[in-house]
PDB file of C-alpha atoms in Angstrom:
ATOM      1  CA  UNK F   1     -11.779  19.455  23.118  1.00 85.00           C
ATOM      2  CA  UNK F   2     -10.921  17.064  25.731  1.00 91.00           C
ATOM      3  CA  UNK F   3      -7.810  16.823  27.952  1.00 89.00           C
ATOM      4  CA  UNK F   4      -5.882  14.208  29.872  1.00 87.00           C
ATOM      5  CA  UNK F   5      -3.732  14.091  32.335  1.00 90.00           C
ATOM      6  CA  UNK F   6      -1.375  11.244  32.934  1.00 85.00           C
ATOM      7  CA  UNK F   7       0.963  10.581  35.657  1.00 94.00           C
ATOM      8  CA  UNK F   8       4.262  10.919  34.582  1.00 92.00           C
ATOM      9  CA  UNK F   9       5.424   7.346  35.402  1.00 94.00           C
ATOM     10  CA  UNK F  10       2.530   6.119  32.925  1.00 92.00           C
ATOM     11  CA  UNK F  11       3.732   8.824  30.309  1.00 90.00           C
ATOM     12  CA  UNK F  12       7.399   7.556  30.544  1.00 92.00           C
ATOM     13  CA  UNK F  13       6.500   3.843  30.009  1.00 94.00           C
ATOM     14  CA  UNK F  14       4.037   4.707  26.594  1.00 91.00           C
ATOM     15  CA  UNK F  15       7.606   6.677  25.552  1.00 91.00           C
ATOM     16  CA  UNK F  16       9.565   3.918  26.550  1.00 92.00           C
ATOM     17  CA  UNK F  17       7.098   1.344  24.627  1.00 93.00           C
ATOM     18  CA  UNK F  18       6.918   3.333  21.940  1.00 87.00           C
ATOM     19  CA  UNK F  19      10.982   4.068  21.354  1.00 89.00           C
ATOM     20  CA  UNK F  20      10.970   0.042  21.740  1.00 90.00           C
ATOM     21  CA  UNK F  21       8.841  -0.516  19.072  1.00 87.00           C
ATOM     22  CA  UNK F  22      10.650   1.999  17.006  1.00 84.00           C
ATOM     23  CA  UNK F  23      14.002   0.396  17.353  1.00 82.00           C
ATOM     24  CA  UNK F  24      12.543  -3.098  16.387  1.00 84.00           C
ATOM     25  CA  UNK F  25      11.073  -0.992  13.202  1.00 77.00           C
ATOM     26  CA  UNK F  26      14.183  -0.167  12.194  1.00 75.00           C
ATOM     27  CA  UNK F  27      15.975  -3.407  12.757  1.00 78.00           C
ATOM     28  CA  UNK F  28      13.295  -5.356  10.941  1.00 75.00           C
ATOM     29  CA  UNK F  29      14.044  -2.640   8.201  1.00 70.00           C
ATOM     30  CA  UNK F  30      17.808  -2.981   8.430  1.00 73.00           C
ATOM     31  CA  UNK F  31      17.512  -6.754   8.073  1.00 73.00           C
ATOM     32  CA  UNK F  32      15.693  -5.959   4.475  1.00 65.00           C
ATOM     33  CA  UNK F  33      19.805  -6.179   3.558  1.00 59.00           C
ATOM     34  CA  UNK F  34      19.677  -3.231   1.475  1.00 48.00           C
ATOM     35  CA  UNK F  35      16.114  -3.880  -0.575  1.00 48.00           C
ATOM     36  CA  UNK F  36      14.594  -0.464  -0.924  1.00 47.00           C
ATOM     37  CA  UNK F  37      11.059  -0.647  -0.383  1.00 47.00           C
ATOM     38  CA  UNK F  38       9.063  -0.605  -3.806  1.00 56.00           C
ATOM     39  CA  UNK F  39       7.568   2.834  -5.225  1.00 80.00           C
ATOM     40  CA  UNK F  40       3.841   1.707  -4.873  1.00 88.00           C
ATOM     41  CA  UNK F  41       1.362   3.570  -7.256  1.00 92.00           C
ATOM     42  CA  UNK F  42      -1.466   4.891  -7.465  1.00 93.00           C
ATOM     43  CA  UNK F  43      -4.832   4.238  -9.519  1.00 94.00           C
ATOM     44  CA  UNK F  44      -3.893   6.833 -12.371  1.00 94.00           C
ATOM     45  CA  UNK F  45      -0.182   5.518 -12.554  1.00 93.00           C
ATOM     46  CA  UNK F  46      -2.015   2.646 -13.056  1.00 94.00           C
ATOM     47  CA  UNK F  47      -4.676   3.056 -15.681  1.00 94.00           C
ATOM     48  CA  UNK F  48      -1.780   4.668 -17.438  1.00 92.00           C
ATOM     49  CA  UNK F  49       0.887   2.016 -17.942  1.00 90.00           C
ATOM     50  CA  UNK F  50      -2.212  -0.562 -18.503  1.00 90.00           C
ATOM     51  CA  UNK F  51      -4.014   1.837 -21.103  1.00 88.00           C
ATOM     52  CA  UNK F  52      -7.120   1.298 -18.965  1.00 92.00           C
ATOM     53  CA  UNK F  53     -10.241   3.427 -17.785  1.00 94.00           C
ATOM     54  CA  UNK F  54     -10.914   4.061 -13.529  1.00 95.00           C
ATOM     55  CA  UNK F  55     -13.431   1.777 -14.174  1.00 96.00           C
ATOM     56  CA  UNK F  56     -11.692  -0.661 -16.043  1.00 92.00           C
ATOM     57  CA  UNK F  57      -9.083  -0.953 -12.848  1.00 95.00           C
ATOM     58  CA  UNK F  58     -11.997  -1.172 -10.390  1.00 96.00           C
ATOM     59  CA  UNK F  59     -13.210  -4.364 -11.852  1.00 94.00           C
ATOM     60  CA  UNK F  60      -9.849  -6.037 -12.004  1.00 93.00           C
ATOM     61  CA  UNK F  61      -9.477  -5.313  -7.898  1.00 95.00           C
ATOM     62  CA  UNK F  62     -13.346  -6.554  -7.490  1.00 96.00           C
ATOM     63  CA  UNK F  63     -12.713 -10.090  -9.383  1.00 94.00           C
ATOM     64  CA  UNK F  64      -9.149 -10.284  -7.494  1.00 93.00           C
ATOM     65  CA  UNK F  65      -6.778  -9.859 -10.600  1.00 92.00           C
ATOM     66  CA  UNK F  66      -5.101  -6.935  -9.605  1.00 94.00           C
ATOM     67  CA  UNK F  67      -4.217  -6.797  -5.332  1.00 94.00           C
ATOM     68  CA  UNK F  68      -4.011  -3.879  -3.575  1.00 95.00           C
ATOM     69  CA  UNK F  69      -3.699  -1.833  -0.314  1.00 94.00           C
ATOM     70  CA  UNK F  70      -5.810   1.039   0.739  1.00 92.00           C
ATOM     71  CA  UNK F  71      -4.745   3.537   3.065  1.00 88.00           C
ATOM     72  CA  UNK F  72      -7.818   5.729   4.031  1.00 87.00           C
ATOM     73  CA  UNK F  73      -9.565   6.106   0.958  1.00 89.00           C
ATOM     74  CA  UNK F  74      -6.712   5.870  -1.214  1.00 91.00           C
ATOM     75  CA  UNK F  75      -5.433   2.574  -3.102  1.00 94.00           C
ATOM     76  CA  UNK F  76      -1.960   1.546  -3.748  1.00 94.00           C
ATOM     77  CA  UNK F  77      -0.538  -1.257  -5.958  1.00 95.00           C
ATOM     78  CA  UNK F  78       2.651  -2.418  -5.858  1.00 92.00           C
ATOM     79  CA  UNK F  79       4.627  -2.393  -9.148  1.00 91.00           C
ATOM     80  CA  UNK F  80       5.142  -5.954  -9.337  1.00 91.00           C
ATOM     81  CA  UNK F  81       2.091  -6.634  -8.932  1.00 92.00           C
ATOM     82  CA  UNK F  82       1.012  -4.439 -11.660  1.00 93.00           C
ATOM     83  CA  UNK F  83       3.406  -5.855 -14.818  1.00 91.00           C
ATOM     84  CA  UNK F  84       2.308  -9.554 -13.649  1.00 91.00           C
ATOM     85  CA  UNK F  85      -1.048  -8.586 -15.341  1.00 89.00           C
ATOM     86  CA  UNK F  86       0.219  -6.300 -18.259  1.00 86.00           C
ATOM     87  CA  UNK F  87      -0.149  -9.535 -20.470  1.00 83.00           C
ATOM     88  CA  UNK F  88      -3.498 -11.420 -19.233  1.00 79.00           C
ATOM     89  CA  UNK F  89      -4.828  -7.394 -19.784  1.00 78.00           C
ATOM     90  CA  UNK F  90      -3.673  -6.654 -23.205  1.00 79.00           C
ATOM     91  CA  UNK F  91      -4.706 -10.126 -24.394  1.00 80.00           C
ATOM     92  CA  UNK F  92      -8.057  -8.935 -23.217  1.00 76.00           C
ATOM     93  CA  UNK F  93      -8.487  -5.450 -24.489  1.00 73.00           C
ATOM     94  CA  UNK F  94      -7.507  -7.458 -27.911  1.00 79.00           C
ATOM     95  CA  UNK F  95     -10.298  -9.902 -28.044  1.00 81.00           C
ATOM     96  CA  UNK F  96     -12.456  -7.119 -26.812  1.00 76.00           C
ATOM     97  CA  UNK F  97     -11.422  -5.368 -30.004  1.00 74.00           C
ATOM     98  CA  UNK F  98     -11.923  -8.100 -32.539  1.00 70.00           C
TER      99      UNK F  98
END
């Protein structure tokens, strides 16, 4: 374990930083004019609502159909994003199938 110690001048201006950059945080938020942020979900959500296997999924964020974000090793998709390619994916689970 390592310790620091920091003068408390340079302590008070990394607070003082950091409440600024909270306040602009929340007026960038408030400036959203009531838009919630989106639910995002996650890859089993997913597969779900597109009837799809892990795999399936993985390939459609590989060739770029489906975006994404990744926190850590977790991967997010925004809802939106997700019913743009309901469509393009049943139409191709349907030729698969014939």
């Amino acid at each position: 374990m390592e310790v620091l110690i920091f003068q408390k001048e340079a302590f008070e201006e990394m607070a003082a930083k950091f409440s600024r950059f909270s306040d602009r945080v929340n007026e960038l938020l408030a400036k959203q004019g009531g838009k919630s942020l989106n639910r995002w979900m996650d890859n089993q959500e997913v597969c779900r609502q597109l009837n799809i296997s892990p795999r399936t999924l993985q390939t459609l964020r590989d060739n770029g159909t489906l975006t994404y974000s990744q926190i850590n090793h977790k991967v997010f998709y925004r809802p939106e994003d997700v019913s743009r390619i309901v469509k393009p994916v049943e139409r191709k689970l349907a030729d698969k199938a014939v």
